[in-house]
Coordinates of C-alpha atoms and ligand atoms in Angstrom, one line a residue:
X1 CA -59.6 -58.7 -86.0
X2 CA -60.4 -57.4 -89.4
X3 CA -57.6 -58.1 -92.1
X4 CA -57.0 -61.9 -90.9
X5 CA -58.3 -63.5 -94.0
X6 CA -56.8 -62.4 -97.4
X7 CA -58.7 -64.6 -100.0
X8 CA -61.4 -67.1 -100.7
X9 CA -61.6 -70.1 -102.7
X10 CA -64.9 -71.4 -103.5
X11 CA -64.9 -75.5 -103.8
X12 CA -66.5 -76.6 -107.3
X13 CA -68.9 -78.4 -106.9
X14 CA -70.5 -77.5 -103.9
X15 CA -74.0 -77.0 -102.3
X16 CA -77.3 -78.5 -103.6
X17 CA -77.5 -81.7 -105.5
X18 CA -80.2 -82.7 -107.7
X19 CA -81.8 -84.8 -105.3
X20 CA -82.0 -81.9 -102.5
X21 CA -83.3 -79.6 -105.2
X22 CA -86.1 -81.7 -106.0
X23 CA -87.2 -82.6 -102.7
X24 CA -87.2 -79.0 -102.0
X25 CA -89.1 -78.4 -104.9
X26 CA -91.9 -81.0 -104.0
X27 CA -92.4 -79.5 -100.7
X28 CA -93.1 -75.9 -102.3
X29 CA -95.2 -77.0 -105.2
X30 CA -97.3 -79.2 -102.4
X31 CA -97.8 -75.8 -100.3
X32 CA -98.8 -74.1 -103.9
X33 CA -101.2 -76.8 -105.1
X34 CA -102.8 -78.1 -102.0
X35 CA -102.1 -74.9 -99.4
X36 CA -100.8 -75.2 -95.9
X37 CA -100.0 -77.6 -93.8
X38 CA -98.3 -79.8 -95.7
X39 CA -97.0 -82.5 -93.4
X40 CA -93.2 -83.8 -93.9
X41 CA -92.0 -87.3 -92.7
X42 CA -88.6 -86.3 -91.2
X43 CA -86.2 -83.4 -91.9
X44 CA -87.3 -82.8 -95.9
X45 CA -83.3 -82.5 -96.0
X46 CA -80.6 -82.2 -93.2
X47 CA -80.6 -78.3 -93.1
X48 CA -81.7 -76.1 -90.5
X49 CA -82.2 -73.2 -92.8
X50 CA -84.3 -74.9 -95.5
X51 CA -86.4 -76.6 -93.0
X52 CA -87.0 -73.0 -90.9
X53 CA -88.0 -71.6 -94.2
X54 CA -90.3 -74.3 -95.2
X55 CA -92.1 -73.9 -91.5
X56 CA -92.5 -70.5 -92.0
X57 CA -94.4 -71.3 -95.1
X58 CA -96.8 -73.9 -93.9
X59 CA -94.8 -77.3 -93.6
X60 CA -95.0 -79.3 -90.7
X61 CA -92.2 -81.5 -90.0
X62 CA -93.2 -85.3 -88.2
X63 CA -91.1 -88.5 -87.0
X64 CA -94.2 -90.2 -86.4
X65 CA -97.3 -90.7 -89.0
X66 CA -99.6 -91.0 -85.8
X67 CA -98.8 -87.0 -86.0
X68 CA -100.3 -86.4 -89.5
X69 CA -104.4 -86.0 -89.3
X70 CA -106.3 -88.0 -91.6
X71 CA -106.8 -86.7 -95.1
X72 CA -103.6 -84.5 -94.9
X73 CA -100.8 -84.2 -97.4
X74 CA -97.5 -86.3 -96.6
X75 CA -94.0 -85.8 -98.3
X76 CA -91.5 -88.7 -97.7
X77 CA -88.0 -86.9 -97.2
X78 CA -85.2 -87.4 -99.5
X79 CA -83.6 -89.9 -97.6
X80 CA -86.4 -92.6 -98.2
X81 CA -88.6 -94.6 -95.8
X82 CA -88.8 -98.1 -95.1
X83 CA -91.6 -100.5 -96.4
X84 CA -93.6 -100.3 -93.2
X85 CA -93.5 -96.5 -93.5
X86 CA -94.9 -96.9 -96.9
X87 CA -97.7 -99.2 -96.1
X88 CA -98.8 -97.6 -93.0
X89 CA -99.2 -93.9 -94.6
X90 CA -101.1 -95.9 -97.4
X91 CA -103.2 -97.5 -94.9
X92 CA -103.9 -94.0 -93.0
X93 CA -105.0 -92.7 -96.9
X94 CA -102.8 -89.5 -96.8
X95 CA -101.9 -87.9 -100.2
X96 CA -98.5 -89.1 -100.6
X97 CA -95.7 -87.3 -102.8
X98 CA -92.5 -89.3 -102.5
X99 CA -89.2 -87.1 -102.2
X100 CA -87.0 -89.8 -102.0
X101 CA -84.1 -88.8 -104.1
X102 CA -84.1 -91.2 -107.1
X103 CA -80.5 -92.3 -106.4
X104 CA -81.6 -93.7 -103.1
X105 CA -84.8 -95.3 -104.6
X106 CA -82.2 -97.0 -107.0
X107 CA -80.7 -98.8 -104.0
X108 CA -84.2 -99.8 -102.6
X109 CA -84.8 -101.4 -106.4
X110 CA -81.9 -103.2 -106.4
X111 CA -82.4 -104.6 -102.9
X112 CA -85.8 -105.6 -103.6
X113 CA -84.7 -107.4 -107.0
X114 CA -81.6 -109.4 -105.4
X115 CA -83.6 -110.6 -102.6
X116 CA -86.2 -112.3 -104.9
X117 CA -83.1 -114.0 -106.3
X118 CA -82.1 -115.1 -102.6
X119 CA -79.5 -112.6 -101.8
X120 CA -78.7 -111.6 -98.3
X121 CA -77.1 -108.3 -97.9
X122 CA -74.1 -106.1 -96.3
X123 CA -75.1 -102.5 -96.0
X124 CA -72.3 -100.3 -95.3
X125 CA -73.4 -97.2 -93.6
X126 CA -74.3 -95.0 -90.5
X127 CA -76.6 -96.7 -88.1
X128 CA -79.6 -94.8 -87.1
X129 CA -79.3 -92.5 -90.4
X130 CA -82.7 -92.2 -92.0
X131 CA -81.4 -93.5 -95.2
X132 CA -79.9 -96.5 -93.5
X133 CA -83.0 -97.3 -91.7
X134 CA -85.3 -96.9 -95.1
X135 CA -83.2 -99.0 -97.3
X136 CA -82.5 -101.8 -94.6
X137 CA -86.3 -101.6 -93.9
X138 CA -86.9 -102.6 -97.6
X139 CA -86.7 -106.1 -96.5
X140 CA -88.2 -107.6 -92.6
X141 CA -84.6 -108.9 -92.5
X142 CA -81.5 -110.1 -94.7
X143 CA -79.5 -106.7 -94.6
X144 CA -76.6 -106.6 -92.1
X145 CA -75.3 -103.3 -91.2
X146 CA -71.5 -102.5 -90.9
X147 CA -70.2 -99.2 -90.0
X148 CA -66.5 -99.8 -90.2
X149 CA -63.9 -102.5 -90.8
X150 CA -64.2 -104.2 -87.0
X151 CA -68.1 -104.5 -88.1
X152 CA -67.1 -106.7 -91.2
X153 CA -64.9 -109.2 -89.0
X154 CA -68.3 -109.5 -86.7
X155 CA -71.1 -109.8 -89.2
X156 CA -72.8 -112.8 -89.5
X157 CA -74.9 -113.5 -92.4
X158 CA -77.2 -116.5 -92.6
X159 CA -75.6 -117.6 -95.7
X160 CA -72.6 -116.4 -97.8
X161 CA -73.7 -117.9 -101.4
X162 CA -75.8 -115.2 -102.3
X163 CA -74.3 -112.1 -100.6
X164 CA -74.4 -108.3 -102.0
X165 CA -73.1 -104.7 -101.0
X166 CA -75.0 -101.8 -100.7
X167 CA -74.1 -98.7 -99.4
X168 CA -75.5 -95.2 -97.7
X169 CA -75.3 -92.7 -100.7
X170 CA -73.2 -90.0 -98.7
X171 CA -70.1 -92.1 -97.1
X172 CA -66.7 -91.0 -97.0
X173 CA -65.8 -92.3 -100.5
X174 CA -62.4 -93.8 -99.3
X175 CA -63.7 -95.3 -96.0
X176 CA -66.4 -97.1 -97.7
X177 CA -63.9 -98.5 -100.2
X178 CA -61.9 -99.6 -97.6
X179 CA -65.1 -101.5 -95.6
X180 CA -66.0 -102.6 -99.0
X181 CA -62.5 -104.5 -99.4
X182 CA -62.5 -105.8 -96.2
X183 CA -65.9 -107.2 -96.8
X184 CA -64.7 -108.8 -99.9
X185 CA -61.5 -110.5 -98.4
X186 CA -63.8 -112.0 -95.9
X187 CA -66.8 -112.9 -98.3
X188 CA -64.9 -113.4 -101.7
X189 CA -68.0 -114.2 -103.6
X190 CA -69.9 -111.1 -102.4
X191 CA -71.6 -109.2 -105.2
X192 CA -70.8 -105.3 -105.2
X193 CA -72.7 -102.8 -106.8
X194 CA -72.2 -102.3 -110.8
X195 CA -71.7 -98.7 -110.0
X196 CA -71.3 -97.9 -106.8
X197 CA -73.9 -96.5 -104.5
X198 CA -72.3 -93.4 -103.6
X199 CA -73.6 -90.9 -105.5
X200 CA -72.5 -88.4 -107.8
X201 CA -72.9 -85.3 -105.6
X202 CA -71.3 -86.9 -102.9
X203 CA -68.2 -88.1 -104.9
X204 CA -68.0 -84.8 -106.7
X205 CA -67.7 -82.7 -103.7
X206 CA -65.0 -85.0 -101.7
X207 CA -63.5 -84.9 -104.8
X208 CA -63.2 -80.9 -104.6
X209 CA -62.2 -81.0 -101.4
X210 CA -59.4 -83.0 -102.2
X211 CA -58.2 -80.3 -104.9
X212 CA -59.0 -77.5 -102.8
X213 CA -57.5 -78.3 -99.4
X214 CA -53.8 -78.5 -100.2
X215 CA -54.3 -74.8 -101.7
X216 CA -55.8 -73.2 -98.6
X217 CA -54.9 -73.1 -94.7
X218 CA -58.5 -73.6 -93.5
X219 CA -61.5 -74.9 -95.0
X220 CA -64.9 -74.0 -93.7
X221 CA -67.9 -76.4 -94.9
X222 CA -71.4 -75.1 -94.6
X223 CA -74.0 -77.4 -93.4
X224 CA -76.4 -79.0 -90.5
X225 CA -74.8 -81.2 -87.7
X226 CA -77.5 -83.9 -88.8
X227 CA -75.9 -83.7 -92.1
X228 CA -73.6 -86.9 -93.2
X229 CA -72.4 -85.5 -96.4
X230 CA -71.6 -82.4 -95.1
X231 CA -69.7 -83.6 -91.9
X232 CA -67.5 -86.1 -94.3
X233 CA -66.1 -82.7 -96.2
X234 CA -65.0 -81.4 -93.0
X235 CA -63.6 -84.7 -92.0
X236 CA -62.0 -85.3 -95.3
X237 CA -60.0 -81.9 -94.7
X238 CA -58.8 -82.7 -91.6
X239 CA -57.6 -85.9 -92.8
X240 CA -55.8 -84.1 -95.7
X241 CA -54.0 -82.2 -93.0
X242 CA -56.3 -79.0 -93.2
X243 CA -58.2 -77.2 -90.5
X244 CA -61.4 -77.4 -91.1
X245 CA -65.0 -76.5 -89.2
X246 CA -68.5 -76.9 -90.0
X247 CA -71.0 -74.0 -89.7
X248 CA -74.8 -74.1 -89.8
X249 CA -74.6 -70.3 -90.5
X250 CA -72.4 -67.6 -90.9
X251 CA -72.9 -66.3 -87.1
X252 CA -70.8 -69.6 -86.0
X253 CA -67.7 -68.1 -87.8
X254 CA -64.9 -67.9 -85.1
X255 CA -62.3 -64.8 -85.9
X256 CA -59.9 -66.6 -84.3
X257 CA -60.1 -69.7 -86.4
X258 CA -58.7 -67.7 -89.1
X259 CA -55.5 -66.4 -87.1
X260 CA -52.3 -67.5 -89.2
X261 CA -54.9 -68.9 -92.1
X262 CA -55.3 -66.3 -94.2
X263 CA -56.3 -68.6 -97.0
X264 CA -59.7 -69.9 -97.2
X265 CA -61.6 -72.4 -98.7
X266 CA -65.3 -72.7 -98.6
X267 CA -67.4 -75.3 -99.7
X268 CA -71.0 -76.7 -98.9
X269 CA -72.6 -80.3 -98.0
X270 CA -75.2 -81.1 -100.7
X271 CA -78.2 -79.8 -98.5
X272 CA -76.8 -76.5 -97.7
X273 CA -78.4 -73.4 -99.6
X274 CA -76.2 -70.9 -101.4
X275 CA -77.6 -68.1 -99.6
X276 CA -75.8 -69.4 -96.3
X277 CA -72.8 -69.4 -98.3
X278 CA -73.1 -65.9 -99.5
X279 CA -73.6 -64.7 -96.0
X280 CA -69.9 -66.5 -95.1
X281 CA -68.7 -64.8 -97.9
X282 CA -70.0 -61.7 -96.5
X283 CA -68.6 -62.4 -93.0
X284 CA -65.5 -63.4 -94.3
X285 CA -65.4 -59.9 -96.3
X286 CA -65.5 -58.1 -92.9
X287 CA -62.7 -60.0 -91.7
X288 CA -60.8 -58.5 -94.3
X289 CA -61.1 -61.1 -97.5
X290 CA -60.2 -59.2 -100.8
X291 CA -60.5 -61.8 -103.3
X292 CA -63.0 -64.6 -103.9
X293 CA -62.2 -67.0 -106.5
X294 CA -63.9 -70.3 -107.7
X295 CA -61.5 -73.4 -108.3
X296 CA -61.7 -75.3 -111.4
X297 CA -64.1 -78.1 -111.0
X298 CA -66.7 -80.4 -112.8
X299 CA -70.1 -78.7 -113.7
X300 CA -73.0 -81.0 -112.8
X301 CA -75.8 -81.0 -115.0
X302 CA -78.0 -83.8 -113.2
X303 CA -81.6 -82.9 -113.1
X304 CA -84.4 -85.3 -111.7
X305 CA -88.0 -85.0 -112.8
X306 CA -91.0 -84.4 -110.2
X307 CA -93.3 -86.7 -109.3
X308 CA -96.5 -86.9 -111.4
X309 CA -99.1 -84.5 -109.9
X310 CA -96.7 -81.6 -109.3
X311 CA -95.3 -81.2 -112.4
X312 CA -95.8 -77.7 -113.7
X313 CA -98.6 -78.6 -116.2
X314 CA -100.4 -80.9 -113.8
Ligands
10D401 O1 -77.3 -86.7 -94.2 P1 -77.4 -86.8 -95.2 O2 -76.1 -86.1 -96.1 O3 -77.7 -88.2 -95.9 O4 -78.6 -85.7 -96.2 P2 -78.7 -84.2 -96.2 O5 -80.2 -84.2 -95.9 O6 -78.0 -83.6 -95.6 O7 -78.4 -84.3 -98.1 C1 -78.8 -84.6 -99.0 C2 -78.8 -86.2 -98.8 C3 -80.0 -87.2 -99.0 C4 -80.9 -86.6 -99.1 C5 -79.3 -88.8 -99.1 F1 -79.0 -88.8 -99.9
SF4_402 FE1 -79.7 -88.0 -104.2 FE2 -76.8 -87.8 -103.8 FE3 -78.4 -85.8 -103.6 FE4 -78.3 -87.8 -101.5 S1 -76.6 -86.6 -101.9 S2 -80.0 -86.4 -102.5 S3 -78.1 -89.5 -103.4 S4 -77.8 -86.7 -105.3

């Protein structure tokens, strides 16, 4: 089966975003400063390798706060938490570090601000996703979830005078725009975010796939099945007519995928570490890949500060 792959083109940008870098660093620094175990509510980011690596170093991942012993150190995942979870964690007296991405927190802050001004919300997002639960849980009620255009026709806000749209940060940019347009058509007064809530990293990785897909025969996305933004990359390539598969690790690559598809594009979701991309490259080399090149793409420079109490000088 060797020799099926001829060359690899790496998407640019791909892989870790600033929010993921920060979230992982928060757990690492908490481990270094306070020692194991450090409790983390939900997977810190949706990646199997990252979670297993932190587990091996003393992190314990939980979903419910009653799994955390009194006095423990607790980190909230990058996807954010509801007000109820925040309050309950404080009530239980844990030492809390919030690894919510600042771009998710920005949406929470906007919801709280507009709520005070009497707004209700249409949230575009995926039901059951922890970020959606966290954002919807900023209010007791008044946020109505729509997952697709059909939901927009069904949604019943309490009033339509003061209605605002918010979105999950990791959606398909194109699908979200279509759903937002349907919201606007049904509720012409609706207030849309000044800058859309879909984050720079989601936007940039999808833009790169749009450029790369037509240049290759198949696109491999490194990412875990639970990762929304990674799934959107594979879906986008398929929509553009390029065969695409998502893999959690190099072991999942199947040689038959590449038969008759010698030019391979490779990208990674915002939660997928570079070590996995390197392992995929090694596996593709074993399948015959000779050349590896990066596509031209923008360089990301976004970096978020760590919480107080975990900065190096702290
Ligand atoms: O599922 P997802 O794309 O929202 O999360 P993942 O952990 O894969 O990537 C990082 C994105 C976050 C934390 C939400 F903005
Ligand atoms: Fe933050 Fe965007 Fe990364 Fe999510 S994908 S952690 S919103 S930068």
